[in-house]
């Protein structure tokens, strides 16, 4: 695939960033796209490696045919590359921006730390497809007469909705928020992905016949029973929004909060939604401590800098990872190694092997975070305690499962849950314990990546199509 000797002749080149001193002054995307000719050169590096671990279950949950569209881009056939890319991924402009790219870790060239710039090529293909007008609505030629309700307009729900509409079903998406996107819109900052990309896809889907119902909080303003009466099938794609509780003393102090309300409010501001009735969550002029070492924590870091934080310190209970992984022991799987996100590179202090013992404060407000170093088993080491100054503490240690209450309270014990409180359903038919009710995405598998959500949405759509009609032409 690509140029046979391309990986020998061409160096890896990724998108560049605006300087940190410039990008922290705004919330817009700050990547600098490559010219088409350079993208074609990068695609040429895709070698005929024999077994392309970049796609399939190891590298790409949606099974993108990466060597194929790299070859097409190398040969200048961008339009066919776009068709190929969209055959497996409904929203490559999303994944090209925010997926952590396990495909690149699985690339054969990563054995030498110079993988093909797959994510950069993917984003370039998707953006060019829209710019050239190749992306058009694809309404079904015939209708099945069946209707499907999808609860939640995150990536899993959107992918399922588009697939089911194209199969000829009448699709209604019920979304609690004023706009579609789920955590793509309300959790991920605009500097990682601007939201007009979501709006563009929603417009495409509406032209394909999908109906969106906003402000519909299923289990509160409308019941699952009502949805079952109106529709032939119901798909739950509600996400896993319940934050993991560290049970720290002092969490009730003003200035200590979970990450998502902080991120959501800022995204609402940028999106033009009215947040005047909410207590302002603001990092400007404050020393900020972010507890957690993942992507959400990194988003808190970048958002805090853009709001004008005086300092940002990130606490990670894990030991500092090695600069490089042992390739022969790990490759082609996702390795644990030292990574620095664009937000962390903007000036964050990072504390590894640091446990949070509690939040301290005065007069009801946060003044600091009490910490201690931990051993390899993450047990605090006596005598290593220290205090970090903080006026704002953001807890970003992951999610424990779907939000309790609402539809879960309504369905009660009739809806089977797994040991992690996720809705129980397998990956063959995505059927829950309630007939006609299906589940996919984070609500089923737990906190995961957007690429897994898209995969499950697509597979659930096929399962529902088979359930309603007896067969399906949708890809699995």
mmCIF file with all atom_site columns, C-alpha atoms in Angstrom, residues 204-411:
data_model
loop_
_atom_site.group_PDB
_atom_site.id
_atom_site.type_symbol
_atom_site.label_atom_id
_atom_site.label_alt_id
_atom_site.label_comp_id
_atom_site.label_asym_id
_atom_site.label_entity_id
_atom_site.label_seq_id
_atom_site.pdbx_PDB_ins_code
_atom_site.Cartn_x
_atom_site.Cartn_y
_atom_site.Cartn_z
_atom_site.occupancy
_atom_site.B_iso_or_equiv
_atom_site.pdbx_formal_charge
_atom_site.auth_seq_id
_atom_site.auth_comp_id
_atom_site.auth_asym_id
_atom_site.auth_atom_id
_atom_site.pdbx_PDB_model_num
ATOM 1   C CA . UNK A 1 204 ? -27.226 16.018 6.999  1.00 0.00 ? 204 UNK A CA 1
ATOM 2   C CA . UNK A 1 205 ? -29.118 13.551 9.171  1.00 0.00 ? 205 UNK A CA 1
ATOM 3   C CA . UNK A 1 206 ? -32.238 15.719 9.273  1.00 0.00 ? 206 UNK A CA 1
ATOM 4   C CA . UNK A 1 207 ? -32.156 15.761 5.475  1.00 0.00 ? 207 UNK A CA 1
ATOM 5   C CA . UNK A 1 208 ? -32.011 11.958 5.638  1.00 0.00 ? 208 UNK A CA 1
ATOM 6   C CA . UNK A 1 209 ? -35.221 11.928 7.676  1.00 0.00 ? 209 UNK A CA 1
ATOM 7   C CA . UNK A 1 210 ? -33.975 11.768 11.269 1.00 0.00 ? 210 UNK A CA 1
ATOM 8   C CA . UNK A 1 211 ? -36.101 13.780 13.719 1.00 0.00 ? 211 UNK A CA 1
ATOM 9   C CA . UNK A 1 212 ? -34.439 15.309 16.781 1.00 0.00 ? 212 UNK A CA 1
ATOM 10  C CA . UNK A 1 213 ? -36.414 16.065 19.952 1.00 0.00 ? 213 UNK A CA 1
ATOM 11  C CA . UNK A 1 214 ? -34.438 18.315 22.311 1.00 0.00 ? 214 UNK A CA 1
ATOM 12  C CA . UNK A 1 215 ? -35.191 18.916 25.974 1.00 0.00 ? 215 UNK A CA 1
ATOM 13  C CA . UNK A 1 216 ? -36.581 15.374 26.149 1.00 0.00 ? 216 UNK A CA 1
ATOM 14  C CA . UNK A 1 217 ? -35.318 13.898 29.415 1.00 0.00 ? 217 UNK A CA 1
ATOM 15  C CA . UNK A 1 218 ? -36.397 10.275 29.135 1.00 0.00 ? 218 UNK A CA 1
ATOM 16  C CA . UNK A 1 219 ? -37.641 9.036  32.467 1.00 0.00 ? 219 UNK A CA 1
ATOM 17  C CA . UNK A 1 220 ? -38.591 12.573 33.527 1.00 0.00 ? 220 UNK A CA 1
ATOM 18  C CA . UNK A 1 221 ? -40.408 14.530 30.817 1.00 0.00 ? 221 UNK A CA 1
ATOM 19  C CA . UNK A 1 222 ? -41.215 11.406 28.805 1.00 0.00 ? 222 UNK A CA 1
ATOM 20  C CA . UNK A 1 223 ? -41.247 7.776  29.887 1.00 0.00 ? 223 UNK A CA 1
ATOM 21  C CA . UNK A 1 224 ? -39.733 4.708  28.277 1.00 0.00 ? 224 UNK A CA 1
ATOM 22  C CA . UNK A 1 225 ? -43.212 3.179  28.227 1.00 0.00 ? 225 UNK A CA 1
ATOM 23  C CA . UNK A 1 226 ? -44.392 6.085  26.093 1.00 0.00 ? 226 UNK A CA 1
ATOM 24  C CA . UNK A 1 227 ? -41.497 5.553  23.705 1.00 0.00 ? 227 UNK A CA 1
ATOM 25  C CA . UNK A 1 228 ? -42.291 1.847  23.464 1.00 0.00 ? 228 UNK A CA 1
ATOM 26  C CA . UNK A 1 229 ? -45.911 2.665  22.633 1.00 0.00 ? 229 UNK A CA 1
ATOM 27  C CA . UNK A 1 230 ? -44.903 5.104  19.887 1.00 0.00 ? 230 UNK A CA 1
ATOM 28  C CA . UNK A 1 231 ? -42.059 3.113  18.332 1.00 0.00 ? 231 UNK A CA 1
ATOM 29  C CA . UNK A 1 232 ? -41.215 -0.412 17.260 1.00 0.00 ? 232 UNK A CA 1
ATOM 30  C CA . UNK A 1 233 ? -37.825 -0.373 18.983 1.00 0.00 ? 233 UNK A CA 1
ATOM 31  C CA . UNK A 1 234 ? -35.984 1.741  21.543 1.00 0.00 ? 234 UNK A CA 1
ATOM 32  C CA . UNK A 1 235 ? -32.202 2.127  21.649 1.00 0.00 ? 235 UNK A CA 1
ATOM 33  C CA . UNK A 1 236 ? -30.530 3.446  24.801 1.00 0.00 ? 236 UNK A CA 1
ATOM 34  C CA . UNK A 1 237 ? -27.346 5.389  24.009 1.00 0.00 ? 237 UNK A CA 1
ATOM 35  C CA . UNK A 1 238 ? -27.370 7.584  27.100 1.00 0.00 ? 238 UNK A CA 1
ATOM 36  C CA . UNK A 1 239 ? -23.689 7.407  28.001 1.00 0.00 ? 239 UNK A CA 1
ATOM 37  C CA . UNK A 1 240 ? -21.969 6.797  31.340 1.00 0.00 ? 240 UNK A CA 1
ATOM 38  C CA . UNK A 1 241 ? -22.063 10.172 33.040 1.00 0.00 ? 241 UNK A CA 1
ATOM 39  C CA . UNK A 1 242 ? -21.967 9.279  36.722 1.00 0.00 ? 242 UNK A CA 1
ATOM 40  C CA . UNK A 1 243 ? -18.598 10.463 38.043 1.00 0.00 ? 243 UNK A CA 1
ATOM 41  C CA . UNK A 1 244 ? -16.421 8.158  40.087 1.00 0.00 ? 244 UNK A CA 1
ATOM 42  C CA . UNK A 1 245 ? -16.521 9.331  43.699 1.00 0.00 ? 245 UNK A CA 1
ATOM 43  C CA . UNK A 1 246 ? -13.103 9.470  45.422 1.00 0.00 ? 246 UNK A CA 1
ATOM 44  C CA . UNK A 1 247 ? -14.859 9.942  48.818 1.00 0.00 ? 247 UNK A CA 1
ATOM 45  C CA . UNK A 1 248 ? -12.356 12.574 49.911 1.00 0.00 ? 248 UNK A CA 1
ATOM 46  C CA . UNK A 1 249 ? -12.846 14.649 53.042 1.00 0.00 ? 249 UNK A CA 1
ATOM 47  C CA . UNK A 1 250 ? -13.533 18.272 52.179 1.00 0.00 ? 250 UNK A CA 1
ATOM 48  C CA . UNK A 1 251 ? -15.273 17.667 48.862 1.00 0.00 ? 251 UNK A CA 1
ATOM 49  C CA . UNK A 1 252 ? -18.206 19.748 50.114 1.00 0.00 ? 252 UNK A CA 1
ATOM 50  C CA . UNK A 1 253 ? -16.049 22.896 50.219 1.00 0.00 ? 253 UNK A CA 1
ATOM 51  C CA . UNK A 1 254 ? -16.854 25.644 47.750 1.00 0.00 ? 254 UNK A CA 1
ATOM 52  C CA . UNK A 1 255 ? -14.358 25.502 44.892 1.00 0.00 ? 255 UNK A CA 1
ATOM 53  C CA . UNK A 1 256 ? -14.166 21.695 44.779 1.00 0.00 ? 256 UNK A CA 1
ATOM 54  C CA . UNK A 1 257 ? -16.171 20.052 42.014 1.00 0.00 ? 257 UNK A CA 1
ATOM 55  C CA . UNK A 1 258 ? -16.273 17.307 39.457 1.00 0.00 ? 258 UNK A CA 1
ATOM 56  C CA . UNK A 1 259 ? -14.771 18.015 36.069 1.00 0.00 ? 259 UNK A CA 1
ATOM 57  C CA . UNK A 1 260 ? -17.846 17.713 33.868 1.00 0.00 ? 260 UNK A CA 1
ATOM 58  C CA . UNK A 1 261 ? -19.932 20.611 35.278 1.00 0.00 ? 261 UNK A CA 1
ATOM 59  C CA . UNK A 1 262 ? -16.870 22.830 34.819 1.00 0.00 ? 262 UNK A CA 1
ATOM 60  C CA . UNK A 1 263 ? -16.320 21.733 31.213 1.00 0.00 ? 263 UNK A CA 1
ATOM 61  C CA . UNK A 1 264 ? -20.004 21.688 30.328 1.00 0.00 ? 264 UNK A CA 1
ATOM 62  C CA . UNK A 1 265 ? -20.581 25.239 31.532 1.00 0.00 ? 265 UNK A CA 1
ATOM 63  C CA . UNK A 1 266 ? -17.672 26.563 29.465 1.00 0.00 ? 266 UNK A CA 1
ATOM 64  C CA . UNK A 1 267 ? -18.937 24.746 26.385 1.00 0.00 ? 267 UNK A CA 1
ATOM 65  C CA . UNK A 1 268 ? -22.371 26.222 26.945 1.00 0.00 ? 268 UNK A CA 1
ATOM 66  C CA . UNK A 1 269 ? -20.829 29.701 27.119 1.00 0.00 ? 269 UNK A CA 1
ATOM 67  C CA . UNK A 1 270 ? -19.010 29.248 23.854 1.00 0.00 ? 270 UNK A CA 1
ATOM 68  C CA . UNK A 1 271 ? -22.099 27.724 22.259 1.00 0.00 ? 271 UNK A CA 1
ATOM 69  C CA . UNK A 1 272 ? -24.153 30.804 23.124 1.00 0.00 ? 272 UNK A CA 1
ATOM 70  C CA . UNK A 1 273 ? -26.371 29.074 25.685 1.00 0.00 ? 273 UNK A CA 1
ATOM 71  C CA . UNK A 1 274 ? -27.571 31.063 28.683 1.00 0.00 ? 274 UNK A CA 1
ATOM 72  C CA . UNK A 1 275 ? -25.625 30.141 31.830 1.00 0.00 ? 275 UNK A CA 1
ATOM 73  C CA . UNK A 1 276 ? -26.526 33.274 33.798 1.00 0.00 ? 276 UNK A CA 1
ATOM 74  C CA . UNK A 1 277 ? -28.758 31.312 36.185 1.00 0.00 ? 277 UNK A CA 1
ATOM 75  C CA . UNK A 1 278 ? -25.897 28.962 37.119 1.00 0.00 ? 278 UNK A CA 1
ATOM 76  C CA . UNK A 1 279 ? -23.185 29.567 39.680 1.00 0.00 ? 279 UNK A CA 1
ATOM 77  C CA . UNK A 1 280 ? -20.113 30.510 37.630 1.00 0.00 ? 280 UNK A CA 1
ATOM 78  C CA . UNK A 1 281 ? -17.357 27.926 37.480 1.00 0.00 ? 281 UNK A CA 1
ATOM 79  C CA . UNK A 1 282 ? -14.260 29.930 36.643 1.00 0.00 ? 282 UNK A CA 1
ATOM 80  C CA . UNK A 1 283 ? -10.509 29.338 36.918 1.00 0.00 ? 283 UNK A CA 1
ATOM 81  C CA . UNK A 1 284 ? -9.424  32.879 36.120 1.00 0.00 ? 284 UNK A CA 1
ATOM 82  C CA . UNK A 1 285 ? -7.045  34.349 38.718 1.00 0.00 ? 285 UNK A CA 1
ATOM 83  C CA . UNK A 1 286 ? -6.915  31.084 40.683 1.00 0.00 ? 286 UNK A CA 1
ATOM 84  C CA . UNK A 1 287 ? -4.445  28.348 41.479 1.00 0.00 ? 287 UNK A CA 1
ATOM 85  C CA . UNK A 1 288 ? -6.063  25.211 40.075 1.00 0.00 ? 288 UNK A CA 1
ATOM 86  C CA . UNK A 1 289 ? -5.458  21.567 40.984 1.00 0.00 ? 289 UNK A CA 1
ATOM 87  C CA . UNK A 1 290 ? -6.780  18.878 38.663 1.00 0.00 ? 290 UNK A CA 1
ATOM 88  C CA . UNK A 1 291 ? -7.061  15.391 40.170 1.00 0.00 ? 291 UNK A CA 1
ATOM 89  C CA . UNK A 1 292 ? -6.715  12.706 37.510 1.00 0.00 ? 292 UNK A CA 1
ATOM 90  C CA . UNK A 1 293 ? -4.401  11.788 34.672 1.00 0.00 ? 293 UNK A CA 1
ATOM 91  C CA . UNK A 1 294 ? -6.696  11.114 31.715 1.00 0.00 ? 294 UNK A CA 1
ATOM 92  C CA . UNK A 1 295 ? -8.191  13.007 28.795 1.00 0.00 ? 295 UNK A CA 1
ATOM 93  C CA . UNK A 1 296 ? -10.881 14.721 30.856 1.00 0.00 ? 296 UNK A CA 1
ATOM 94  C CA . UNK A 1 297 ? -8.245  15.990 33.276 1.00 0.00 ? 297 UNK A CA 1
ATOM 95  C CA . UNK A 1 298 ? -6.235  17.294 30.339 1.00 0.00 ? 298 UNK A CA 1
ATOM 96  C CA . UNK A 1 299 ? -9.326  19.115 29.042 1.00 0.00 ? 299 UNK A CA 1
ATOM 97  C CA . UNK A 1 300 ? -9.676  20.752 32.461 1.00 0.00 ? 300 UNK A CA 1
ATOM 98  C CA . UNK A 1 301 ? -6.054  21.885 32.258 1.00 0.00 ? 301 UNK A CA 1
ATOM 99  C CA . UNK A 1 302 ? -6.478  23.504 28.854 1.00 0.00 ? 302 UNK A CA 1
ATOM 100 C CA . UNK A 1 303 ? -9.776  25.139 29.792 1.00 0.00 ? 303 UNK A CA 1
ATOM 101 C CA . UNK A 1 304 ? -8.300  26.519 33.023 1.00 0.00 ? 304 UNK A CA 1
ATOM 102 C CA . UNK A 1 305 ? -5.397  28.136 31.186 1.00 0.00 ? 305 UNK A CA 1
ATOM 103 C CA . UNK A 1 306 ? -7.777  29.731 28.693 1.00 0.00 ? 306 UNK A CA 1
ATOM 104 C CA . UNK A 1 307 ? -9.879  31.135 31.521 1.00 0.00 ? 307 UNK A CA 1
ATOM 105 C CA . UNK A 1 308 ? -6.769  32.764 32.983 1.00 0.00 ? 308 UNK A CA 1
ATOM 106 C CA . UNK A 1 309 ? -5.654  30.434 35.783 1.00 0.00 ? 309 UNK A CA 1
ATOM 107 C CA . UNK A 1 310 ? -2.565  31.578 37.670 1.00 0.00 ? 310 UNK A CA 1
ATOM 108 C CA . UNK A 1 311 ? -1.244  28.016 37.824 1.00 0.00 ? 311 UNK A CA 1
ATOM 109 C CA . UNK A 1 312 ? -2.479  24.508 37.064 1.00 0.00 ? 312 UNK A CA 1
ATOM 110 C CA . UNK A 1 313 ? -1.154  21.388 38.776 1.00 0.00 ? 313 UNK A CA 1
ATOM 111 C CA . UNK A 1 314 ? -2.284  17.934 37.697 1.00 0.00 ? 314 UNK A CA 1
ATOM 112 C CA . UNK A 1 315 ? -2.200  15.032 40.162 1.00 0.00 ? 315 UNK A CA 1
ATOM 113 C CA . UNK A 1 316 ? -1.754  11.496 38.854 1.00 0.00 ? 316 UNK A CA 1
ATOM 114 C CA . UNK A 1 317 ? -1.718  8.558  41.285 1.00 0.00 ? 317 UNK A CA 1
ATOM 115 C CA . UNK A 1 318 ? 0.144   6.416  38.758 1.00 0.00 ? 318 UNK A CA 1
ATOM 116 C CA . UNK A 1 319 ? 3.921   6.151  38.762 1.00 0.00 ? 319 UNK A CA 1
ATOM 117 C CA . UNK A 1 320 ? 5.652   8.261  36.149 1.00 0.00 ? 320 UNK A CA 1
ATOM 118 C CA . UNK A 1 321 ? 5.568   6.062  33.031 1.00 0.00 ? 321 UNK A CA 1
ATOM 119 C CA . UNK A 1 322 ? 8.673   5.254  30.969 1.00 0.00 ? 322 UNK A CA 1
ATOM 120 C CA . UNK A 1 323 ? 9.609   7.528  28.082 1.00 0.00 ? 323 UNK A CA 1
ATOM 121 C CA . UNK A 1 324 ? 9.454   4.551  25.710 1.00 0.00 ? 324 UNK A CA 1
ATOM 122 C CA . UNK A 1 325 ? 7.658   1.250  25.894 1.00 0.00 ? 325 UNK A CA 1
ATOM 123 C CA . UNK A 1 326 ? 9.203   -2.172 25.367 1.00 0.00 ? 326 UNK A CA 1
ATOM 124 C CA . UNK A 1 327 ? 8.029   -2.722 21.803 1.00 0.00 ? 327 UNK A CA 1
ATOM 125 C CA . UNK A 1 328 ? 8.539   -6.477 21.767 1.00 0.00 ? 328 UNK A CA 1
ATOM 126 C CA . UNK A 1 329 ? 6.391   -6.896 24.881 1.00 0.00 ? 329 UNK A CA 1
ATOM 127 C CA . UNK A 1 330 ? 3.613   -4.441 23.987 1.00 0.00 ? 330 UNK A CA 1
ATOM 128 C CA . UNK A 1 331 ? 3.291   -3.777 20.272 1.00 0.00 ? 331 UNK A CA 1
ATOM 129 C CA . UNK A 1 332 ? 0.784   -3.698 18.544 1.00 0.00 ? 332 UNK A CA 1
ATOM 130 C CA . UNK A 1 333 ? -1.324  -2.958 21.618 1.00 0.00 ? 333 UNK A CA 1
ATOM 131 C CA . UNK A 1 334 ? -1.768  0.408  23.310 1.00 0.00 ? 334 UNK A CA 1
ATOM 132 C CA . UNK A 1 335 ? 1.305   1.004  25.471 1.00 0.00 ? 335 UNK A CA 1
ATOM 133 C CA . UNK A 1 336 ? 1.811   2.753  28.762 1.00 0.00 ? 336 UNK A CA 1
ATOM 134 C CA . UNK A 1 337 ? 4.414   5.425  28.163 1.00 0.00 ? 337 UNK A CA 1
ATOM 135 C CA . UNK A 1 338 ? 5.028   9.075  28.965 1.00 0.00 ? 338 UNK A CA 1
ATOM 136 C CA . UNK A 1 339 ? 2.616   11.223 26.976 1.00 0.00 ? 339 UNK A CA 1
ATOM 137 C CA . UNK A 1 340 ? 2.198   14.982 27.089 1.00 0.00 ? 340 UNK A CA 1
ATOM 138 C CA . UNK A 1 341 ? -1.060  16.410 25.753 1.00 0.00 ? 341 UNK A CA 1
ATOM 139 C CA . UNK A 1 342 ? -1.254  19.790 24.056 1.00 0.00 ? 342 UNK A CA 1
ATOM 140 C CA . UNK A 1 343 ? -2.978  21.154 27.176 1.00 0.00 ? 343 UNK A CA 1
ATOM 141 C CA . UNK A 1 344 ? -0.291  19.858 29.521 1.00 0.00 ? 344 UNK A CA 1
ATOM 142 C CA . UNK A 1 345 ? 2.326   21.418 27.249 1.00 0.00 ? 345 UNK A CA 1
ATOM 143 C CA . UNK A 1 346 ? 0.746   24.815 27.852 1.00 0.00 ? 346 UNK A CA 1
ATOM 144 C CA . UNK A 1 347 ? 2.361   25.034 31.271 1.00 0.00 ? 347 UNK A CA 1
ATOM 145 C CA . UNK A 1 348 ? 0.854   22.488 33.664 1.00 0.00 ? 348 UNK A CA 1
ATOM 146 C CA . UNK A 1 349 ? 2.837   21.097 36.569 1.00 0.00 ? 349 UNK A CA 1
ATOM 147 C CA . UNK A 1 350 ? 2.439   17.327 36.750 1.00 0.00 ? 350 UNK A CA 1
ATOM 148 C CA . UNK A 1 351 ? 2.760   15.365 39.973 1.00 0.00 ? 351 UNK A CA 1
ATOM 149 C CA . UNK A 1 352 ? 3.066   11.591 39.490 1.00 0.00 ? 352 UNK A CA 1
ATOM 150 C CA . UNK A 1 353 ? 2.757   8.938  42.221 1.00 0.00 ? 353 UNK A CA 1
ATOM 151 C CA . UNK A 1 354 ? 0.633   11.421 44.156 1.00 0.00 ? 354 UNK A CA 1
ATOM 152 C CA . UNK A 1 355 ? -2.441  10.375 46.138 1.00 0.00 ? 355 UNK A CA 1
ATOM 153 C CA . UNK A 1 356 ? -5.022  12.916 47.199 1.00 0.00 ? 356 UNK A CA 1
ATOM 154 C CA . UNK A 1 357 ? -5.706  12.603 50.916 1.00 0.00 ? 357 UNK A CA 1
ATOM 155 C CA . UNK A 1 358 ? -8.260  15.370 51.237 1.00 0.00 ? 358 UNK A CA 1
ATOM 156 C CA . UNK A 1 359 ? -9.380  18.871 50.355 1.00 0.00 ? 359 UNK A CA 1
ATOM 157 C CA . UNK A 1 360 ? -8.614  21.547 52.907 1.00 0.00 ? 360 UNK A CA 1
ATOM 158 C CA . UNK A 1 361 ? -10.126 24.988 53.284 1.00 0.00 ? 361 UNK A CA 1
ATOM 159 C CA . UNK A 1 362 ? -11.068 27.991 55.372 1.00 0.00 ? 362 UNK A CA 1
ATOM 160 C CA . UNK A 1 363 ? -14.469 29.623 55.895 1.00 0.00 ? 363 UNK A CA 1
ATOM 161 C CA . UNK A 1 364 ? -16.107 26.994 53.705 1.00 0.00 ? 364 UNK A CA 1
ATOM 162 C CA . UNK A 1 365 ? -13.858 27.536 50.675 1.00 0.00 ? 365 UNK A CA 1
ATOM 163 C CA . UNK A 1 366 ? -11.008 25.497 49.230 1.00 0.00 ? 366 UNK A CA 1
ATOM 164 C CA . UNK A 1 367 ? -7.491  26.641 50.063 1.00 0.00 ? 367 UNK A CA 1
ATOM 165 C CA . UNK A 1 368 ? -5.474  23.562 49.182 1.00 0.00 ? 368 UNK A CA 1
ATOM 166 C CA . UNK A 1 369 ? -5.169  19.866 48.480 1.00 0.00 ? 369 UNK A CA 1
ATOM 167 C CA . UNK A 1 370 ? -3.424  17.510 50.901 1.00 0.00 ? 370 UNK A CA 1
ATOM 168 C CA . UNK A 1 371 ? -1.380  14.851 49.074 1.00 0.00 ? 371 UNK A CA 1
ATOM 169 C CA . UNK A 1 372 ? 1.165   12.122 49.673 1.00 0.00 ? 372 UNK A CA 1
ATOM 170 C CA . UNK A 1 373 ? 3.517   10.086 47.558 1.00 0.00 ? 373 UNK A CA 1
ATOM 171 C CA . UNK A 1 374 ? 2.498   6.486  46.895 1.00 0.00 ? 374 UNK A CA 1
ATOM 172 C CA . UNK A 1 375 ? 4.377   3.242  46.374 1.00 0.00 ? 375 UNK A CA 1
ATOM 173 C CA . UNK A 1 376 ? 3.962   0.971  43.360 1.00 0.00 ? 376 UNK A CA 1
ATOM 174 C CA . UNK A 1 377 ? 0.780   -0.429 44.891 1.00 0.00 ? 377 UNK A CA 1
ATOM 175 C CA . UNK A 1 378 ? -0.600  3.113  45.188 1.00 0.00 ? 378 UNK A CA 1
ATOM 176 C CA . UNK A 1 379 ? -0.425  3.036  48.989 1.00 0.00 ? 379 UNK A CA 1
ATOM 177 C CA . UNK A 1 380 ? 0.465   6.415  50.561 1.00 0.00 ? 380 UNK A CA 1
ATOM 178 C CA . UNK A 1 381 ? 3.978   6.512  52.019 1.00 0.00 ? 381 UNK A CA 1
ATOM 179 C CA . UNK A 1 382 ? 4.087   7.906  55.592 1.00 0.00 ? 382 UNK A CA 1
ATOM 180 C CA . UNK A 1 383 ? 6.084   11.106 55.942 1.00 0.00 ? 383 UNK A CA 1
ATOM 181 C CA . UNK A 1 384 ? 5.678   12.182 52.303 1.00 0.00 ? 384 UNK A CA 1
ATOM 182 C CA . UNK A 1 385 ? 2.617   14.372 52.814 1.00 0.00 ? 385 UNK A CA 1
ATOM 183 C CA . UNK A 1 386 ? 2.510   17.788 51.165 1.00 0.00 ? 386 UNK A CA 1
ATOM 184 C CA . UNK A 1 387 ? -0.094  20.488 50.464 1.00 0.00 ? 387 UNK A CA 1
ATOM 185 C CA . UNK A 1 388 ? -0.748  22.207 47.152 1.00 0.00 ? 388 UNK A CA 1
ATOM 186 C CA . UNK A 1 389 ? -2.302  25.646 47.175 1.00 0.00 ? 389 UNK A CA 1
ATOM 187 C CA . UNK A 1 390 ? -5.632  25.728 45.360 1.00 0.00 ? 390 UNK A CA 1
ATOM 188 C CA . UNK A 1 391 ? -8.698  27.919 45.025 1.00 0.00 ? 391 UNK A CA 1
ATOM 189 C CA . UNK A 1 392 ? -10.289 25.554 42.507 1.00 0.00 ? 392 UNK A CA 1
ATOM 190 C CA . UNK A 1 393 ? -10.092 21.748 42.594 1.00 0.00 ? 393 UNK A CA 1
ATOM 191 C CA . UNK A 1 394 ? -11.395 19.722 39.658 1.00 0.00 ? 394 UNK A CA 1
ATOM 192 C CA . UNK A 1 395 ? -11.918 15.976 40.097 1.00 0.00 ? 395 UNK A CA 1
ATOM 193 C CA . UNK A 1 396 ? -11.453 14.060 36.859 1.00 0.00 ? 396 UNK A CA 1
ATOM 194 C CA . UNK A 1 397 ? -10.907 10.421 37.760 1.00 0.00 ? 397 UNK A CA 1
ATOM 195 C CA . UNK A 1 398 ? -13.344 8.832  35.338 1.00 0.00 ? 398 UNK A CA 1
ATOM 196 C CA . UNK A 1 399 ? -16.931 7.674  35.291 1.00 0.00 ? 399 UNK A CA 1
ATOM 197 C CA . UNK A 1 400 ? -18.612 4.888  37.238 1.00 0.00 ? 400 UNK A CA 1
ATOM 198 C CA . UNK A 1 401 ? -21.592 4.198  34.974 1.00 0.00 ? 401 UNK A CA 1
ATOM 199 C CA . UNK A 1 402 ? -24.860 5.664  33.709 1.00 0.00 ? 402 UNK A CA 1
ATOM 200 C CA . UNK A 1 403 ? -26.650 8.346  35.698 1.00 0.00 ? 403 UNK A CA 1
ATOM 201 C CA . UNK A 1 404 ? -29.047 6.866  38.209 1.00 0.00 ? 404 UNK A CA 1
ATOM 202 C CA . UNK A 1 405 ? -32.636 8.043  38.372 1.00 0.00 ? 405 UNK A CA 1
ATOM 203 C CA . UNK A 1 406 ? -34.608 9.040  35.258 1.00 0.00 ? 406 UNK A CA 1
ATOM 204 C CA . UNK A 1 407 ? -35.122 6.079  32.881 1.00 0.00 ? 407 UNK A CA 1
ATOM 205 C CA . UNK A 1 408 ? -33.134 3.694  35.111 1.00 0.00 ? 408 UNK A CA 1
ATOM 206 C CA . UNK A 1 409 ? -35.423 4.433  38.037 1.00 0.00 ? 409 UNK A CA 1
ATOM 207 C CA . UNK A 1 410 ? -38.472 3.990  35.839 1.00 0.00 ? 410 UNK A CA 1
ATOM 208 C CA . UNK A 1 411 ? -37.370 0.609  34.482 1.00 0.00 ? 411 UNK A CA 1
#
